[in-house]
Tab-separated table of C-alpha atoms in Angstrom:
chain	number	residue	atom	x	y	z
A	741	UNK	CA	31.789	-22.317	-18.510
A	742	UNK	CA	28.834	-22.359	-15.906
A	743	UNK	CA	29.520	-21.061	-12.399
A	744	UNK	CA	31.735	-23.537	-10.821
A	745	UNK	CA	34.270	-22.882	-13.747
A	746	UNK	CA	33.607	-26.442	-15.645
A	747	UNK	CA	32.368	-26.170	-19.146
A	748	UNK	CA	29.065	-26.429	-19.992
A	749	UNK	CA	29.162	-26.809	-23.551
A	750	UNK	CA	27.088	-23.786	-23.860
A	751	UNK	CA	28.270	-20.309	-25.316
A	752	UNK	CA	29.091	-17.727	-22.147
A	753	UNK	CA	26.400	-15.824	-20.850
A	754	UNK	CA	26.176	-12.264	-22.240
A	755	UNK	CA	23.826	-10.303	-19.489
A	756	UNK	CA	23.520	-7.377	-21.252
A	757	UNK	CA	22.471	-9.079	-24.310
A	758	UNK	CA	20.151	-11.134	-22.664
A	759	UNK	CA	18.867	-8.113	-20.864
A	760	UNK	CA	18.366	-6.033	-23.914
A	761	UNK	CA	16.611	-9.151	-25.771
A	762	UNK	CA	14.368	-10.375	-23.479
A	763	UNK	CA	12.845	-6.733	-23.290
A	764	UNK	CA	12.423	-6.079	-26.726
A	765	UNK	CA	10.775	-9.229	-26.869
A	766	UNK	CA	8.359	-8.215	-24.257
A	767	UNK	CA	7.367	-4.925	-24.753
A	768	UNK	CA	5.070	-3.590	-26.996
A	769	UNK	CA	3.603	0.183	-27.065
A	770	UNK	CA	1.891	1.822	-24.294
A	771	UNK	CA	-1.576	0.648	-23.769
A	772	UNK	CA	-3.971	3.627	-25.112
A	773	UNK	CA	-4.410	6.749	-21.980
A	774	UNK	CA	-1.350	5.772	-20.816
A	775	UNK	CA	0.905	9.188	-21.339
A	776	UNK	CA	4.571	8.676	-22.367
A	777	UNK	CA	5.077	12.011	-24.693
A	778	UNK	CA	9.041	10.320	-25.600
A	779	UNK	CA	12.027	12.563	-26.757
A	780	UNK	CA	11.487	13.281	-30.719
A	781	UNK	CA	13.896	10.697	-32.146
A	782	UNK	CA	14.550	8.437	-28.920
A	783	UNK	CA	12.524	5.999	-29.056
A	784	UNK	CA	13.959	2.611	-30.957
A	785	UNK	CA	11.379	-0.379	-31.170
A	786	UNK	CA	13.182	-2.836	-32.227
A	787	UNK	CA	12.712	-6.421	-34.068
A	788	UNK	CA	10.649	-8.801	-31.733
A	789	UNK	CA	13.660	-11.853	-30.738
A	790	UNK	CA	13.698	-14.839	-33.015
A	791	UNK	CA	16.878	-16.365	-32.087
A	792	UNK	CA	17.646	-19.610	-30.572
A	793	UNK	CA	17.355	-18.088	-27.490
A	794	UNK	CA	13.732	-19.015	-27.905
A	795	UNK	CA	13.894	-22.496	-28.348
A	796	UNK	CA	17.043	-23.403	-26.364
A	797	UNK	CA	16.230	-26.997	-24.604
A	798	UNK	CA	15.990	-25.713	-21.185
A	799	UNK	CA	13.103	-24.121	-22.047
A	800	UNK	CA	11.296	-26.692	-22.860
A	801	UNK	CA	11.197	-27.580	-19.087
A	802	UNK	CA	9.791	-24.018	-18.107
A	803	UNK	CA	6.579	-23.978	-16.816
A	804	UNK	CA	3.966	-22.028	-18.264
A	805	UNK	CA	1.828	-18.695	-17.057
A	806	UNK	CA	-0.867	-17.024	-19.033
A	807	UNK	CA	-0.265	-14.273	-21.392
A	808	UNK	CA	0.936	-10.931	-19.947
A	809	UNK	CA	-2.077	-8.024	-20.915
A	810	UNK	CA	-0.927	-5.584	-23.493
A	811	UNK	CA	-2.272	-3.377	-21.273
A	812	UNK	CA	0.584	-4.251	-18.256
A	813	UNK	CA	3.393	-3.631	-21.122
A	814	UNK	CA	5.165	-0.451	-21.759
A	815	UNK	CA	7.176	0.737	-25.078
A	816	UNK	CA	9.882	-0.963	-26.287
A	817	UNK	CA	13.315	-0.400	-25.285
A	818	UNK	CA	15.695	1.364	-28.112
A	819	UNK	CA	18.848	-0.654	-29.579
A	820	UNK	CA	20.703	-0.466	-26.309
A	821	UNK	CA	18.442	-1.806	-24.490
A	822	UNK	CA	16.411	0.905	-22.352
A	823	UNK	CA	13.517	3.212	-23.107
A	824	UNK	CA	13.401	7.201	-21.979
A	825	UNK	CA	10.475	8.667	-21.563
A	826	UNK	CA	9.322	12.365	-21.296
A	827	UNK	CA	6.780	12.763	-18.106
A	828	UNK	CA	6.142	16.463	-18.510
A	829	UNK	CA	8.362	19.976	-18.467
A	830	UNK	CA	11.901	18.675	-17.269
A	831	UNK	CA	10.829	15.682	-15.692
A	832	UNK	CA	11.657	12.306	-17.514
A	833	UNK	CA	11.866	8.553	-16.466
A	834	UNK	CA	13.814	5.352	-17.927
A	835	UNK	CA	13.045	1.690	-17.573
A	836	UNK	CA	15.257	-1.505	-19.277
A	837	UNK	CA	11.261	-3.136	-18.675
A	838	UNK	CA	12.615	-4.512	-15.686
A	839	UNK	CA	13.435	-1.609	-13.035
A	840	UNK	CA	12.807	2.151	-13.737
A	841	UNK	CA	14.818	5.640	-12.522
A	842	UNK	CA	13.471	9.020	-12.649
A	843	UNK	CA	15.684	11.894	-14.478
A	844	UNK	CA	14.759	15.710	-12.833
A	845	UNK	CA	16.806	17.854	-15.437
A	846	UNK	CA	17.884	21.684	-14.161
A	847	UNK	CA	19.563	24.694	-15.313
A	848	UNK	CA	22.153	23.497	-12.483
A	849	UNK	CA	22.463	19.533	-13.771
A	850	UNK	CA	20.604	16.074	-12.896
A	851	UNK	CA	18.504	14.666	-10.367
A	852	UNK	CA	18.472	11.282	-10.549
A	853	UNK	CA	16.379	9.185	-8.332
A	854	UNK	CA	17.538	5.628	-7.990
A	855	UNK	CA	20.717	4.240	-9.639
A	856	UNK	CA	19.419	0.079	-11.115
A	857	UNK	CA	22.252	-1.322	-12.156
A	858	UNK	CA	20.323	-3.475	-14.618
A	859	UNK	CA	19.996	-0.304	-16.313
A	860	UNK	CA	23.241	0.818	-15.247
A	861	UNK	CA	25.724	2.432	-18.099
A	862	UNK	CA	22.151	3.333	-20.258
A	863	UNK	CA	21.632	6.080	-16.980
A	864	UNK	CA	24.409	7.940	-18.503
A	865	UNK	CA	23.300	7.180	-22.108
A	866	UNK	CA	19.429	8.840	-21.498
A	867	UNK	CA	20.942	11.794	-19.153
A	868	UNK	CA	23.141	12.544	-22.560
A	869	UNK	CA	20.026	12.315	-24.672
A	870	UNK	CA	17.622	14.591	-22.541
A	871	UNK	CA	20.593	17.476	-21.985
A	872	UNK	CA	21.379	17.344	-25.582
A	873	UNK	CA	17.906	17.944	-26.612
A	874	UNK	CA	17.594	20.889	-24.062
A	875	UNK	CA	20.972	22.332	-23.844
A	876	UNK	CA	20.729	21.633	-20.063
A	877	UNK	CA	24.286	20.133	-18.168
A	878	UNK	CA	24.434	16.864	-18.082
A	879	UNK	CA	26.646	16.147	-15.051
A	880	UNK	CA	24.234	14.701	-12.145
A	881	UNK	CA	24.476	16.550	-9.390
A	882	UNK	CA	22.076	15.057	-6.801
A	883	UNK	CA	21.033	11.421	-6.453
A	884	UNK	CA	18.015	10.578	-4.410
A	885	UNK	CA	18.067	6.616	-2.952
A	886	UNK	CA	14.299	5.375	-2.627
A	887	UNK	CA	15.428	3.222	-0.204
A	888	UNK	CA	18.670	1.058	0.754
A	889	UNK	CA	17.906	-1.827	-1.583
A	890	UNK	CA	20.827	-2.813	-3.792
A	891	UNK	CA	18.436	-3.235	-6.925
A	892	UNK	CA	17.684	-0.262	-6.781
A	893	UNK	CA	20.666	1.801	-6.203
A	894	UNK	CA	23.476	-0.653	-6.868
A	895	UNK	CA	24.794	1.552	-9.719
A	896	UNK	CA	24.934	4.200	-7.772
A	897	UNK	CA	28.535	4.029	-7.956
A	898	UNK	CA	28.450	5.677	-11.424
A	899	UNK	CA	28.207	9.257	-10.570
A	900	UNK	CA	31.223	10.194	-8.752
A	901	UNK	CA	32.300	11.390	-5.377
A	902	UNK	CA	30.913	14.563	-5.917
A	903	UNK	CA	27.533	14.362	-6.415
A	904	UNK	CA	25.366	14.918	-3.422
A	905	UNK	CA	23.649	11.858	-2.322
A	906	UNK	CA	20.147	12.254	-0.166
A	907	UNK	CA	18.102	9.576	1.528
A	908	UNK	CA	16.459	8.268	4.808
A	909	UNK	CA	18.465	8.630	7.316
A	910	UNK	CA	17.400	4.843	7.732
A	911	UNK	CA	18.884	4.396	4.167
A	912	UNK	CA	22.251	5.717	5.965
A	913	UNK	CA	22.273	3.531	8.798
A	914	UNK	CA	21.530	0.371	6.611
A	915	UNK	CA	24.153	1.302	3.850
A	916	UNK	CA	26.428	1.831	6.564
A	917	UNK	CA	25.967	-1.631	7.586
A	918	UNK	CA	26.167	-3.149	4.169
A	919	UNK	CA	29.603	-1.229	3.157
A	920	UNK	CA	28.887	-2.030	-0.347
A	921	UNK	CA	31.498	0.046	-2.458
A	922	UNK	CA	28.419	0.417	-5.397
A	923	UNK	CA	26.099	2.412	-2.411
A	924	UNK	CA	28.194	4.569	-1.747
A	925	UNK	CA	26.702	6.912	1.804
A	926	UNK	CA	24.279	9.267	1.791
A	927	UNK	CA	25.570	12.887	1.947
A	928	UNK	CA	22.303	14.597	2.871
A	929	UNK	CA	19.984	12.687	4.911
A	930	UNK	CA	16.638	13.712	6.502
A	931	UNK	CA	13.666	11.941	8.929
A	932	UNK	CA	10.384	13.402	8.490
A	933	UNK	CA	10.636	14.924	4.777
A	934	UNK	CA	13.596	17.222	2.836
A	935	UNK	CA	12.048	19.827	0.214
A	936	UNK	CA	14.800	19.658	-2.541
A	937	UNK	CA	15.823	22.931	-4.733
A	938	UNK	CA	18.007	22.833	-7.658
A	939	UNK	CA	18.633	24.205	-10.916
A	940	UNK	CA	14.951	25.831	-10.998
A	941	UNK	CA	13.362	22.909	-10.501
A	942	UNK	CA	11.677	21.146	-6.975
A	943	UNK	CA	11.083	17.673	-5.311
A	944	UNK	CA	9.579	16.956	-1.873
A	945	UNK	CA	10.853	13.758	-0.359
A	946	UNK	CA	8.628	12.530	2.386
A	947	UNK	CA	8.991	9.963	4.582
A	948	UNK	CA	5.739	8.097	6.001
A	949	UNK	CA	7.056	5.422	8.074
A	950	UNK	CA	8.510	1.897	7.209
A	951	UNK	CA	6.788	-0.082	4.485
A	952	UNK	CA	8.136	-2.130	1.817
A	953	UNK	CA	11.782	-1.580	3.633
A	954	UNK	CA	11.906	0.681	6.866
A	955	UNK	CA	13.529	3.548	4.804
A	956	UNK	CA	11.185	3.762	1.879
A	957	UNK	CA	10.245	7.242	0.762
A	958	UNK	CA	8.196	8.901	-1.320
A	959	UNK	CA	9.192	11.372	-4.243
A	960	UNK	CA	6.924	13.919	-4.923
A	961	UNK	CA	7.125	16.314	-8.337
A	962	UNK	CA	4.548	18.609	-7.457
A	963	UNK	CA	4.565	20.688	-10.822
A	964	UNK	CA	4.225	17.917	-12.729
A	965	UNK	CA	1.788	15.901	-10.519
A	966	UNK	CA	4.213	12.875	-10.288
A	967	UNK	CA	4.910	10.884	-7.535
A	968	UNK	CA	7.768	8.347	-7.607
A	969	UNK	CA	7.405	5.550	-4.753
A	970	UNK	CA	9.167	2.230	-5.454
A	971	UNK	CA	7.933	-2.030	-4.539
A	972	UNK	CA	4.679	-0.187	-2.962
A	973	UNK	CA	2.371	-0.119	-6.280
A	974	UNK	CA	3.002	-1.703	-9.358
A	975	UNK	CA	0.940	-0.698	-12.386
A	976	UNK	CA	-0.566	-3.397	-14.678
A	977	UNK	CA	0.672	-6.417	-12.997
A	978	UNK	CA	0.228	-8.004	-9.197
A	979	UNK	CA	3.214	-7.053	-6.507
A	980	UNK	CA	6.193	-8.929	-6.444
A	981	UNK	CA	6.231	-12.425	-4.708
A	982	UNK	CA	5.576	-12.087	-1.187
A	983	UNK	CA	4.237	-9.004	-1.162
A	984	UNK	CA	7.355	-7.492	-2.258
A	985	UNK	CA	9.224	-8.847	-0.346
A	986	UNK	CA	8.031	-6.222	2.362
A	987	UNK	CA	9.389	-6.092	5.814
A	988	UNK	CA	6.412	-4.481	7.203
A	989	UNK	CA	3.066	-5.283	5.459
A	990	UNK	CA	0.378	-3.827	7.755
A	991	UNK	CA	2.303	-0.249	6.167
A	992	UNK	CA	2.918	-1.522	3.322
A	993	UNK	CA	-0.853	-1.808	2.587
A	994	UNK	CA	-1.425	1.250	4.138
A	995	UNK	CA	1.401	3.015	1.729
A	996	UNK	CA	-1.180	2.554	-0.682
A	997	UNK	CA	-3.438	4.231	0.395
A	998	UNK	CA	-1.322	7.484	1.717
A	999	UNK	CA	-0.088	6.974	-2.172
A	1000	UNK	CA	-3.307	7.653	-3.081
A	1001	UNK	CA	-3.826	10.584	-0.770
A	1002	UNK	CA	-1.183	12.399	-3.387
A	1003	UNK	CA	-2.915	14.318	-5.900
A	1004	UNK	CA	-0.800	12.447	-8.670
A	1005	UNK	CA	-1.206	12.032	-12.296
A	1006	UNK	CA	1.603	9.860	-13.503
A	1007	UNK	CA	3.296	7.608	-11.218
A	1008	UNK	CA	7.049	6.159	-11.139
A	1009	UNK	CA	6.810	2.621	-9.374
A	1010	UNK	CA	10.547	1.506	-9.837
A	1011	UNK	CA	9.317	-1.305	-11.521
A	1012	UNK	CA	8.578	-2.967	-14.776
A	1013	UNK	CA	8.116	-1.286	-18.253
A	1014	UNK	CA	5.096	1.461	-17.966
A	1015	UNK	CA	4.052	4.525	-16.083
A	1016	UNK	CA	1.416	4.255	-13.688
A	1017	UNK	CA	-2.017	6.304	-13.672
A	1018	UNK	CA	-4.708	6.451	-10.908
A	1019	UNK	CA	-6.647	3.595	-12.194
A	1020	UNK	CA	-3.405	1.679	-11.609
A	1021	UNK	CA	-3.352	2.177	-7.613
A	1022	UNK	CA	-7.056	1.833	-7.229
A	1023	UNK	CA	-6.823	-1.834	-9.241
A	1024	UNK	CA	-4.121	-2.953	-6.772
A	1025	UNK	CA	-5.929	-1.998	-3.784
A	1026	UNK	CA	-8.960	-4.078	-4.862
A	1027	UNK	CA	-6.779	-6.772	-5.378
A	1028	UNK	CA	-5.467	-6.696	-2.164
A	1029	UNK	CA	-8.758	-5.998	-0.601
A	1030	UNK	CA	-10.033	-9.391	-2.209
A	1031	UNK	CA	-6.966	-11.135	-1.419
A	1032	UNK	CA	-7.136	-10.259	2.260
A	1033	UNK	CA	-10.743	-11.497	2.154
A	1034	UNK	CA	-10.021	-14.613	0.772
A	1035	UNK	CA	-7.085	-14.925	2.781
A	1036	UNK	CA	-9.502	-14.645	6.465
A	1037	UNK	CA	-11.678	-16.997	4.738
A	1038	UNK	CA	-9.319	-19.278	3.730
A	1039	UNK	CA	-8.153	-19.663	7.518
A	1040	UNK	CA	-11.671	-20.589	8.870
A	1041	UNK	CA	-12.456	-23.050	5.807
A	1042	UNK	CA	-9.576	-25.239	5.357
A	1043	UNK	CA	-9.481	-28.145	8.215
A	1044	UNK	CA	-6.474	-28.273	10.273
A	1045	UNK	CA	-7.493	-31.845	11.449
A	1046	UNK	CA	-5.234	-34.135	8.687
A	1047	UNK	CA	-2.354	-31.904	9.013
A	1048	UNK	CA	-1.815	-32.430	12.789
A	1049	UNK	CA	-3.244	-36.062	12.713
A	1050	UNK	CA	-0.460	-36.437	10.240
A	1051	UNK	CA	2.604	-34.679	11.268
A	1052	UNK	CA	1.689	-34.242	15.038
A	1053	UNK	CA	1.813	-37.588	15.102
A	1054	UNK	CA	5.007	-38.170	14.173
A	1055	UNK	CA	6.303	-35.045	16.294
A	1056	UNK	CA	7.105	-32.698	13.511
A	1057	UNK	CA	5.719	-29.663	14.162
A	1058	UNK	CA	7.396	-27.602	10.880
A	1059	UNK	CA	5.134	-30.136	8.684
A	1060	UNK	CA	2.103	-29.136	10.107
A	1061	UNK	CA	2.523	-25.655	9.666
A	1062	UNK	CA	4.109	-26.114	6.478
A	1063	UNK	CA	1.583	-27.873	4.996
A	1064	UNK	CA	-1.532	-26.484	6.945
A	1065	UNK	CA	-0.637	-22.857	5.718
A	1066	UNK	CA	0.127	-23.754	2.393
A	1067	UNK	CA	-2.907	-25.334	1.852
A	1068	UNK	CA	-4.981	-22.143	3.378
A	1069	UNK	CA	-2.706	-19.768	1.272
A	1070	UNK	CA	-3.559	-22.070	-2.146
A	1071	UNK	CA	-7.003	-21.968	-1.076
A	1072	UNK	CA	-6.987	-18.138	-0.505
A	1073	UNK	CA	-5.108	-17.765	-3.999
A	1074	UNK	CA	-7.510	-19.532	-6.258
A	1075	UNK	CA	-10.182	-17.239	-6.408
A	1076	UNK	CA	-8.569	-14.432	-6.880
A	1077	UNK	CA	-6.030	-15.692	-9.186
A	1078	UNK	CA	-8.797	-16.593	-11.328
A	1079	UNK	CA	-10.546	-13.117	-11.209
A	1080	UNK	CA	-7.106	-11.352	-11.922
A	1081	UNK	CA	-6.110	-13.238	-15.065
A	1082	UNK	CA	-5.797	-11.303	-17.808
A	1083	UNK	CA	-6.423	-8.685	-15.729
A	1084	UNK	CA	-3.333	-7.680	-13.797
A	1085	UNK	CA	0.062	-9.774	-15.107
A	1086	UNK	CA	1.205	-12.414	-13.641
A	1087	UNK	CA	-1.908	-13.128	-11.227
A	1088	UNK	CA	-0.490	-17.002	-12.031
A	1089	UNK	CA	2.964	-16.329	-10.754
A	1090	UNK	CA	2.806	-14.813	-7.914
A	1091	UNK	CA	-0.757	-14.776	-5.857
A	1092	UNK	CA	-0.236	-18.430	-4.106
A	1093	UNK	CA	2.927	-16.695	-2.526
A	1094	UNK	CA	1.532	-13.196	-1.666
A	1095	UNK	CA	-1.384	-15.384	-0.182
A	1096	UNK	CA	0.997	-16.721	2.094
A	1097	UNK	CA	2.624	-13.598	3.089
A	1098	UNK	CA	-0.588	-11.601	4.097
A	1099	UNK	CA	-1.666	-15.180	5.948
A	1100	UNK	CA	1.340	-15.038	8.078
A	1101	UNK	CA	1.056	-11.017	8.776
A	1102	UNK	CA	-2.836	-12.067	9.538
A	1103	UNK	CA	-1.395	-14.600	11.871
A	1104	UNK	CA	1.653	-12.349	13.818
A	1105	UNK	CA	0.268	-9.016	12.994
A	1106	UNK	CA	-3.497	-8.977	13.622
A	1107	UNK	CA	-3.638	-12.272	15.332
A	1108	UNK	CA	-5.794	-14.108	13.430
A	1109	UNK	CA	-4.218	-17.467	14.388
A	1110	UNK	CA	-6.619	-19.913	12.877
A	1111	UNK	CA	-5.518	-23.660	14.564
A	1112	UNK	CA	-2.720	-21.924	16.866
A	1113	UNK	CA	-4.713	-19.779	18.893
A	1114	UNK	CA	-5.310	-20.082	22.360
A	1115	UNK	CA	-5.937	-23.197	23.587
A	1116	UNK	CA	-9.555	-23.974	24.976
């Protein structure tokens, strides 16, 4: 049946299989200086995919992007579908490929910042794995949100009433708001930073101002030089579409750089299937710093004329902007698409819409208004 109810003729849709598929198909080992150090015995490669899934119909009518660098891949998940990975001392991390959670284990219990639910149930399956290896409890007894986003802590649910739940007091006010049964609230919240203790072990949760969301903070492991900070940097490939999806990009670009102010080693980005390192954050920023260059030129090189001639003319004001700023955010993108192939991932996907994005925070933000500023 598809979504309305009416059958499709296809066989149902089994998430979790596609899920665990599509990332063993995708991930291949760590690219070479890239430190993983997994549990002895954890790690499960896996048989590439060479179903039907491959060759269904619909995928004929896919369009096509260029070949994701082995260096932007991470290991392969195990046979249920995840991979957990040993940063250093009792600090580990888990990704399905798609998302990724960090796992603080103490002589108290777990630490667990961020709850995916695409990882969901396989949470519970690595927290198992690490305390059985170390003799450690496994019940988790704090959970840290990153932020309010329900992609990132939607399976928060998992843990219980009783664990002790810290974030943003932001994160509070928003989850509030949402009343989503699977976020539940915050227990513990904080403004300007919250030093954690537990177990032994210590994290420093700082909070820098909005960025990617207005409640995005920063997780800090200082004895193991890892800092966990989620949709700011993303290791390997280009940001998300839109920039992320930020709500605030002048600080979202600027997150980078107090990122980089952290004296870091291994970095959690909540995101995709490897562990940053500091080569990671200093790519990104050049790719941003290019982009934004473009971008400004773009605005002063593309002719507004044919756009207004066209649309003005007929009163609709949407189509000129519409079209005008697509056209400046295509030309912006093509350059530096072209320099970030087969460089960063998905340069081809994304970079026409995260053109657009830092066009329009030129625009409202900095007030770079190309065409629609004042009026001589």
């Amino acid at each position: 049946m598809d979504l309305t109810g009416k059958h499709s003729g296809r066989p149902p849709f089994d998430r979790r299989g596609f899920l665990k598929g599509a990332a063993t198909a995708l991930a291949v080992p760590a690219a070479a200086g890239i430190a993983d150090g997994v549990l002895a015995g954890t790690a499960h490669a896996g048989p590439a995919r060479t179903d039907a899934t491959a060759t269904d119909a619909t995928a004929t009518d896919l369009p096509d992007f260029a070949p994701v660098p082995a260096a932007a891949l991470g290991p392969a998940p195990n046979a249920d579908g995840y991979h957990l990975g040993h940063i250093a001392g009792h600090l580990y991390w888990v990704t399905d490929t798609y998302y990724q959670a960090m796992i603080l284990s103490t002589r108290r219990g777990i630490v667990l910042v961020d709850a995916p639910p695409t990882i969901g149930h396989n949470l519970l399956r690595a927290i198992t794995e690490i305390t059985r290896a170390n003799g450690r409890p496994a019940k988790v007894t704090h959970l840290i949100y990153s932020h309010s986003h329900a992609d990132h802590i939607g399976a928060a649910g998992l843990f219980g009433p009783d664990v002790i739940r810290i974030a943003h007091a932001e994160t509070a006010r928003l989850l509030a708001r949402a009343a989503d049964p699977n976020r539940p609230l915050p227990t513990v919240t904080f403004r300007d930073g919250h030093r954690l203790d537990v177990g032994g072990e210590h994290l420093q949760l700082d909070y820098h101002g909005p960025n990617h969301a207005p409640d995005n903070i920063f997780v800090w492991a200082p004895e193991y030089a890892t800092l966990m900070l989620v949709d700011v940097l993303y290791p390997g490939w280009v940001p998300f579409k839109n920039l992320a999806v930020s709500q605030d990009i002048p600080d979202w670009i600027k997150a980078q750089s107090i990122a980089m102010d952290y004296p870091w080693q291994t970095f959690v980005g909540g995101h995709l299937g490897r562990l940053g390192v500091r080569a990671d954050g200093a790519l990104q920023i050049r790719y941003m710093d290019d982009l934004d260059a473009s971008t400004r030129a773009a605005i002063d090189s593309v002719d507004p004329t044919p756009f207004f001639d066209k649309y003005g003319a007929q009163g609709n004001s949407w189509a000129v902007f519409r079209t005008f700023l697509q056209a400046v955010a295509e030309t912006a993108a093509a350059p530096v698409t072209a320099k970030y192939t087969g460089v960063l991932a998905a340069a081809d996907v994304f970079t026409v819409e995260n053109a657009w994005t830092l066009l329009e925070s030129l625009r409202i933000d900095a007030g770079i208004l190309g065409p629609f500023g004042v009026r001589p």
